[in-house]
Short mmCIF file of N, CA and C in Angstrom, two decimals:
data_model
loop_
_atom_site.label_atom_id
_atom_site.label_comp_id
_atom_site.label_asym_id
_atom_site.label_seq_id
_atom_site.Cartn_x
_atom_site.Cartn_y
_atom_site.Cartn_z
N UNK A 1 20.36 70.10 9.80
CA UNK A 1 19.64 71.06 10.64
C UNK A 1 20.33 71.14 11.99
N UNK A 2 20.82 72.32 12.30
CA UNK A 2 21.19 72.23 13.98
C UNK A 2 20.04 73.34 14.44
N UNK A 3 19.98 73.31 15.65
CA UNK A 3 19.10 74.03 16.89
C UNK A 3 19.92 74.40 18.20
N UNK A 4 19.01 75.48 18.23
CA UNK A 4 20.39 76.24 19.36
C UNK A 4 19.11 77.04 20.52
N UNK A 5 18.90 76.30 21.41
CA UNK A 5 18.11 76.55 22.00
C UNK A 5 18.40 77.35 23.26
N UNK A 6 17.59 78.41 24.05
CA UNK A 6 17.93 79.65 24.75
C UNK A 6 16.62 79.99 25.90
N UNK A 7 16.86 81.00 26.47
CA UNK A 7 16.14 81.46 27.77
C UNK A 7 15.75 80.56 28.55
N UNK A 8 16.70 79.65 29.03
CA UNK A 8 16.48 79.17 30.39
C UNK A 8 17.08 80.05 31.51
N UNK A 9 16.35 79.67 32.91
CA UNK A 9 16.99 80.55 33.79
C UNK A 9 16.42 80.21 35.17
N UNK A 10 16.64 80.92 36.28
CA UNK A 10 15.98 80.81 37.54
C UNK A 10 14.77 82.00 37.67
N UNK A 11 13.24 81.51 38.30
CA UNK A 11 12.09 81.71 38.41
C UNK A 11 11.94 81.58 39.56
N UNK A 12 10.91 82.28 40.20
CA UNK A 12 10.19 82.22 41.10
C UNK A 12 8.78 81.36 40.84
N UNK A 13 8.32 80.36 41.36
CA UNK A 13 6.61 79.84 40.94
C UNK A 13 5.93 80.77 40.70
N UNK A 14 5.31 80.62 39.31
CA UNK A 14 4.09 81.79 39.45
C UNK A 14 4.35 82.71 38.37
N UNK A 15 6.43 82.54 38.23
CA UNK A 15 6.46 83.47 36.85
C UNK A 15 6.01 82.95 35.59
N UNK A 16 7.37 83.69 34.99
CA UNK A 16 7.09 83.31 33.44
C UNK A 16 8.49 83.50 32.50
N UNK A 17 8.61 82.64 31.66
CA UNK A 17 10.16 82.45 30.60
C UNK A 17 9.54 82.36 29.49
N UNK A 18 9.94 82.86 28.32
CA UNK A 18 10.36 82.47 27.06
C UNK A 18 11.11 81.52 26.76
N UNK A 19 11.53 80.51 25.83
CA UNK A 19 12.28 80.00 25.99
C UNK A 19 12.32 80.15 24.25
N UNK A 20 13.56 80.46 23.48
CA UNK A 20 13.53 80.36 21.96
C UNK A 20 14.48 79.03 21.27
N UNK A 21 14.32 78.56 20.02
CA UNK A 21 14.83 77.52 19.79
C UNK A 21 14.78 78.23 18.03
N UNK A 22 16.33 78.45 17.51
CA UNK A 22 16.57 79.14 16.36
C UNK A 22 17.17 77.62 15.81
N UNK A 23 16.71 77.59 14.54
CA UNK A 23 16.61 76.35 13.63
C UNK A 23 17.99 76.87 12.38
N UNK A 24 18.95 76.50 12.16
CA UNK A 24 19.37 76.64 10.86
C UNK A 24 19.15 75.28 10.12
N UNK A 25 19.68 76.10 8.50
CA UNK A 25 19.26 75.30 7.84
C UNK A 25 18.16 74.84 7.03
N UNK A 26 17.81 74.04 6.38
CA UNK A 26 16.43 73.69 5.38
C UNK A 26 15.69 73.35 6.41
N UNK A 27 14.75 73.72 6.85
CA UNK A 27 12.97 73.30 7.57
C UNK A 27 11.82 73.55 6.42
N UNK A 28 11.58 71.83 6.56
CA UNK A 28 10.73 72.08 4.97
C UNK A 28 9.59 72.03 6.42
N UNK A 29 7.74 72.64 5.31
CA UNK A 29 6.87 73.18 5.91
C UNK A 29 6.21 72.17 6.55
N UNK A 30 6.35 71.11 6.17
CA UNK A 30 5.86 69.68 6.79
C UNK A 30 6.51 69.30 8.10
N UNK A 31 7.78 69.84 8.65
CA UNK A 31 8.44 69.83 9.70
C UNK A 31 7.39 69.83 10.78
N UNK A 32 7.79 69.08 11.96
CA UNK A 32 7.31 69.38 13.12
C UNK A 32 8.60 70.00 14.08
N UNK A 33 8.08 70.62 15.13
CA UNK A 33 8.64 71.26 15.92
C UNK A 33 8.40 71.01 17.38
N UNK A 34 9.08 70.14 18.45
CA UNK A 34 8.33 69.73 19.82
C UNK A 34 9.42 70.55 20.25
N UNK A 35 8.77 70.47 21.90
CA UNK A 35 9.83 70.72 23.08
C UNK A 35 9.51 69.50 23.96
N UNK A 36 10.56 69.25 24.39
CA UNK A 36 10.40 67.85 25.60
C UNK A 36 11.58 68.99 26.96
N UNK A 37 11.30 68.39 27.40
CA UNK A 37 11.96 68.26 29.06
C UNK A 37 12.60 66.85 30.02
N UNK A 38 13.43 67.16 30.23
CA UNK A 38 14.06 66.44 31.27
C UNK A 38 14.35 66.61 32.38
N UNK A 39 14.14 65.79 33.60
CA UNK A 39 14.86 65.50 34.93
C UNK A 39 16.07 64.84 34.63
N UNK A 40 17.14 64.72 35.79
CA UNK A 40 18.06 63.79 35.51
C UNK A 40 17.66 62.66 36.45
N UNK A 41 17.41 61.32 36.33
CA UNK A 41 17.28 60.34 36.47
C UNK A 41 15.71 59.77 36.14
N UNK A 42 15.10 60.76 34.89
CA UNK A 42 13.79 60.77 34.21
C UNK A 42 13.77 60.65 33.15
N UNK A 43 12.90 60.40 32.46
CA UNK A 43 12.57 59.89 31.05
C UNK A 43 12.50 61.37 30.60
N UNK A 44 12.81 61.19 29.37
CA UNK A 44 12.63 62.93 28.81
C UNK A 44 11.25 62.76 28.55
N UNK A 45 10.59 63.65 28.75
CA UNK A 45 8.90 63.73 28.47
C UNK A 45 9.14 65.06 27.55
N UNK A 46 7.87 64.38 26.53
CA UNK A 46 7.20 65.60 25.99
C UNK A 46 6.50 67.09 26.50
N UNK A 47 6.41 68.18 25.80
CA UNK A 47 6.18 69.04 26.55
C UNK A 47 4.87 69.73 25.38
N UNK A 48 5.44 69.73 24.20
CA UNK A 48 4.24 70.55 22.90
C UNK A 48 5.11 70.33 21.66
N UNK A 49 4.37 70.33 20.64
CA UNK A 49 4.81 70.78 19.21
C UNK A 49 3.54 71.41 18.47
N UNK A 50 4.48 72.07 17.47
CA UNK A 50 4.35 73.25 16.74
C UNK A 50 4.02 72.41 14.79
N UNK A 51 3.51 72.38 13.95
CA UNK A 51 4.05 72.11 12.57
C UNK A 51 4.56 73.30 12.12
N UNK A 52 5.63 73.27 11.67
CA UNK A 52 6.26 74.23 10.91
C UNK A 52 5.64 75.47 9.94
N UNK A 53 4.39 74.86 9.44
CA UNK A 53 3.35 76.23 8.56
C UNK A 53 2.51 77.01 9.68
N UNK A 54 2.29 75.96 11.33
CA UNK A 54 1.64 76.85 11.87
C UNK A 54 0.22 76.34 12.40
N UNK A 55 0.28 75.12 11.34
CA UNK A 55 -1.26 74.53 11.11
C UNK A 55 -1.93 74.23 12.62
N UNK A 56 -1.42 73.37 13.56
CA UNK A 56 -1.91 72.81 14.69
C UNK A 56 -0.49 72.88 15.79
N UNK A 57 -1.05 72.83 17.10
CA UNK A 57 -0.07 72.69 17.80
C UNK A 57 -1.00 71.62 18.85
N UNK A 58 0.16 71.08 19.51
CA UNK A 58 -0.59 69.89 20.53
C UNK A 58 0.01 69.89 22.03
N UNK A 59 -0.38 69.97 23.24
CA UNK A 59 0.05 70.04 24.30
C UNK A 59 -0.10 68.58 25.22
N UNK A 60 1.46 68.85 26.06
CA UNK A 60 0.76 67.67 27.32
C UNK A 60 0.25 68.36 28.36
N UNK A 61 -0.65 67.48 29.09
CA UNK A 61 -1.68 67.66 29.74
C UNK A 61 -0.80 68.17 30.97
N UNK A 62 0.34 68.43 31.65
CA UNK A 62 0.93 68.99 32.19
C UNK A 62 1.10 70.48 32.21
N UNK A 63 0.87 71.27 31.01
CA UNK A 63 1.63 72.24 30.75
C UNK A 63 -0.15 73.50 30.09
N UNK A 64 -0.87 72.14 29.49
CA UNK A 64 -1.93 72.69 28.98
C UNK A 64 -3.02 73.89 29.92
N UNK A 65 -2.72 75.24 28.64
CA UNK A 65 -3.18 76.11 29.49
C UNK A 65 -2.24 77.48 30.22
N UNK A 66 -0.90 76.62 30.51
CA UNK A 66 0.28 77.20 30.97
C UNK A 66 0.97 77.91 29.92
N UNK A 67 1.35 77.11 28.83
CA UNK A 67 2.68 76.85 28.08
C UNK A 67 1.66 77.07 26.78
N UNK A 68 2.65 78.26 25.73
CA UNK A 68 2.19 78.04 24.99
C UNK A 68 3.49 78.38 23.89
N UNK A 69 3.34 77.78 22.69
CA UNK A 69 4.25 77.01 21.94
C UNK A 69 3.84 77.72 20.22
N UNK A 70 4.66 78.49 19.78
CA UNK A 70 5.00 79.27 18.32
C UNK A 70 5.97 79.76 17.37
N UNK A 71 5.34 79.72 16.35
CA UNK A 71 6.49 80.08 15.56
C UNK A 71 6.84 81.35 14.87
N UNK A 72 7.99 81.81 14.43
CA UNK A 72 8.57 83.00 13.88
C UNK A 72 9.28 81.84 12.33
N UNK A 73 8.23 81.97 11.31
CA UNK A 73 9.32 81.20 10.32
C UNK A 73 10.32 81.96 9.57
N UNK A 74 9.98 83.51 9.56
CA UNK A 74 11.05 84.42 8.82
C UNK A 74 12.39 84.13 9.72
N UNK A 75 12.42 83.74 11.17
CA UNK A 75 13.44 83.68 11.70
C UNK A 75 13.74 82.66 11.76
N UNK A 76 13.06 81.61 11.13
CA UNK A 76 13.48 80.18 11.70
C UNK A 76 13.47 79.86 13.14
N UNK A 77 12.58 80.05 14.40
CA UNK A 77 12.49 80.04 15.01
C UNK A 77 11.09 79.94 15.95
N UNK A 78 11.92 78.73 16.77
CA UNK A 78 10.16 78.43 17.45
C UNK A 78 10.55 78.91 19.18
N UNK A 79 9.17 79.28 19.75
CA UNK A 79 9.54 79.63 21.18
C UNK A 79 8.40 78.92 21.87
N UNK A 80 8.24 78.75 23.14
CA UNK A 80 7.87 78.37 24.37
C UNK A 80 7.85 79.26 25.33
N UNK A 81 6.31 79.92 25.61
CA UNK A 81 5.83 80.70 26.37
C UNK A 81 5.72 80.31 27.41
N UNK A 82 5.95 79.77 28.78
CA UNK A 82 6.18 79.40 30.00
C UNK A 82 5.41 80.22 30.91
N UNK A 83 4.20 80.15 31.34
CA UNK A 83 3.35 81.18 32.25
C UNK A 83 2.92 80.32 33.46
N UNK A 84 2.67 81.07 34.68
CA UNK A 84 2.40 80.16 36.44
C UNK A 84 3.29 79.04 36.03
N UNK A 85 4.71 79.27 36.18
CA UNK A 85 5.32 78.47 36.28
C UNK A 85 5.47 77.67 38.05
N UNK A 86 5.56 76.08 37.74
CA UNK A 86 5.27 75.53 39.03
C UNK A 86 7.04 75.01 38.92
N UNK A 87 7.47 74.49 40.70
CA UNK A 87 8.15 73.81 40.49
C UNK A 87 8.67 72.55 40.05
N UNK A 88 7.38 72.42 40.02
CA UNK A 88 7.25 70.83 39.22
C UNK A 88 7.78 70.78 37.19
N UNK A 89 8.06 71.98 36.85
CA UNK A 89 8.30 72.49 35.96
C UNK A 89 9.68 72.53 35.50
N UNK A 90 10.78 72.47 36.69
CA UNK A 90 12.01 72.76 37.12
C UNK A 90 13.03 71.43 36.14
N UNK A 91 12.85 71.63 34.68
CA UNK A 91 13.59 70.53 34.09
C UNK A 91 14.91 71.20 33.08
N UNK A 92 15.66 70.57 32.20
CA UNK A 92 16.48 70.67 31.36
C UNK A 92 15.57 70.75 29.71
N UNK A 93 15.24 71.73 29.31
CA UNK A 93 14.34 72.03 27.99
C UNK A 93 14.76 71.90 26.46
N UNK A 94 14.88 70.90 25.95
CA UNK A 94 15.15 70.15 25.09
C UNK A 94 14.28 71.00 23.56
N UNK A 95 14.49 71.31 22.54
CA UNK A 95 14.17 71.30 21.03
C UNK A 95 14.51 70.19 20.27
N UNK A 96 13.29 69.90 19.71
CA UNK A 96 13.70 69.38 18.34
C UNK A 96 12.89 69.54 17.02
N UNK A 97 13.36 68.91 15.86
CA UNK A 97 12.35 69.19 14.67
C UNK A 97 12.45 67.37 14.80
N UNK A 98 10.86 67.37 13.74
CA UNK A 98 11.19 66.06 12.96
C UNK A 98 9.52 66.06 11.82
N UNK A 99 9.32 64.80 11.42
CA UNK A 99 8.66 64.97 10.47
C UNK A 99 7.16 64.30 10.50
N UNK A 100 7.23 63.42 11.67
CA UNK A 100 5.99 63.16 11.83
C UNK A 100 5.11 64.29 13.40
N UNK A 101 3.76 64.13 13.48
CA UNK A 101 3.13 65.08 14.43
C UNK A 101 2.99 63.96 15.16
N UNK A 102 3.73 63.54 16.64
CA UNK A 102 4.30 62.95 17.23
C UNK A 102 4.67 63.60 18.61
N UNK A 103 4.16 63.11 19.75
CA UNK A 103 4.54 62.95 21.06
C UNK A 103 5.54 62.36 21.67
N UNK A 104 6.26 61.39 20.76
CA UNK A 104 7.39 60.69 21.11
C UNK A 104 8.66 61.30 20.43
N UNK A 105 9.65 60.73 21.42
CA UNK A 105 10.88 61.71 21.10
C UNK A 105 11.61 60.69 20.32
N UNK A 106 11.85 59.61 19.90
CA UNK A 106 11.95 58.78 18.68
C UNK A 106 11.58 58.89 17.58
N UNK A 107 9.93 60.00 17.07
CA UNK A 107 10.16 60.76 15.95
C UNK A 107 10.64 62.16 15.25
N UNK A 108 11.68 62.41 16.16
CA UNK A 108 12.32 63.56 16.12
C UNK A 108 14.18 63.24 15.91
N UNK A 109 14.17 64.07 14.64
CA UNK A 109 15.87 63.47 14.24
C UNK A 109 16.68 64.74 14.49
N UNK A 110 16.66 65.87 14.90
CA UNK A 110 17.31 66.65 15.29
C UNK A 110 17.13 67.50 16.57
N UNK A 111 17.95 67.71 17.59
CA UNK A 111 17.76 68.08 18.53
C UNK A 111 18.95 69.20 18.84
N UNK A 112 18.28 70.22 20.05
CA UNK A 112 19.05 71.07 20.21
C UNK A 112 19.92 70.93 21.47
N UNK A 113 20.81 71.63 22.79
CA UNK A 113 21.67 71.53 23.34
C UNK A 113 20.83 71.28 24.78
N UNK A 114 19.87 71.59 24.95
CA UNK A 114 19.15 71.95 26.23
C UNK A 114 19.39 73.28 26.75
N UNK A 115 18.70 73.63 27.39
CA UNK A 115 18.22 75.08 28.24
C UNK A 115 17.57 74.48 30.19
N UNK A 116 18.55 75.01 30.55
CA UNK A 116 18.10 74.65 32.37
C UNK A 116 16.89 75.62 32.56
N UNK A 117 15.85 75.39 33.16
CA UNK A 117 14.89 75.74 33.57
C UNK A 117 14.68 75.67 35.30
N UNK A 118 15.00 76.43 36.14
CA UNK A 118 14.92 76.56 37.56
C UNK A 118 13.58 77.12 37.90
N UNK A 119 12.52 76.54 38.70
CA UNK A 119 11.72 77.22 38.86
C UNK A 119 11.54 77.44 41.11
N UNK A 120 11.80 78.23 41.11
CA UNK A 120 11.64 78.08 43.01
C UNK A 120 10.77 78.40 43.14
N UNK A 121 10.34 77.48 44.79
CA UNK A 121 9.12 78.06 45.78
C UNK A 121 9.00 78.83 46.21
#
């Protein structure tokens, strides 16, 4: 499975990004689908996942409300709706799949390239 993840960019607080993450390859329906984020000299934190049929999605309490997190499976592709974006928001946006429904980025075996996310005051 590779992931090729997209629409990062520079924001003003308050906007809003897409961010898409196109999956090749076999994604069986049991797949999960997160996004995490990074600072550099930060722990990558979780951000949401998706299960691959659609069934449930789960947010961190950071984003909940803001951010909302779906799928396109004809395209193989999951996105990240980014709305009142804060600067506190302002990270490196990470994809991955994996197979358990999981908050930690240790149950996730494939990951994509990152996407910069700028958000200004």
């Amino acid at each position: 499975v590779q992931l090729q993840a997209s629409g990062g960019g520079l924001v003003q607080a308050g906007g809003s990004l897409r961010l898409s993450c196109a999956a090749s390859g076999r994604i069986y329906s049991s797949a999960v689908m997160g996004w995490f984020r990074q600072v550099p000299g930060k722990e990558r934190e979780f951000v949401a996942l998706i299960r691959w049929n659609r069934a449930s999605t789960y947010y961190a309490d950071s984003v909940k409300g803001r951010f909302t997190i779906s799928s396109d499976n004809r395209k193989n592709t999951v996105y990240l709706q980014m709305d009142s974006l804060k600067p506190e928001d302002t990270a490196v946006y990470y994809c991955a799949v994996g197979s358990r429904y999981s908050s930690q980025q240790y149950d996730y075996n494939y990951w994509g390239q990152g996407t910069l996310v700028t958000v200004s005051s």
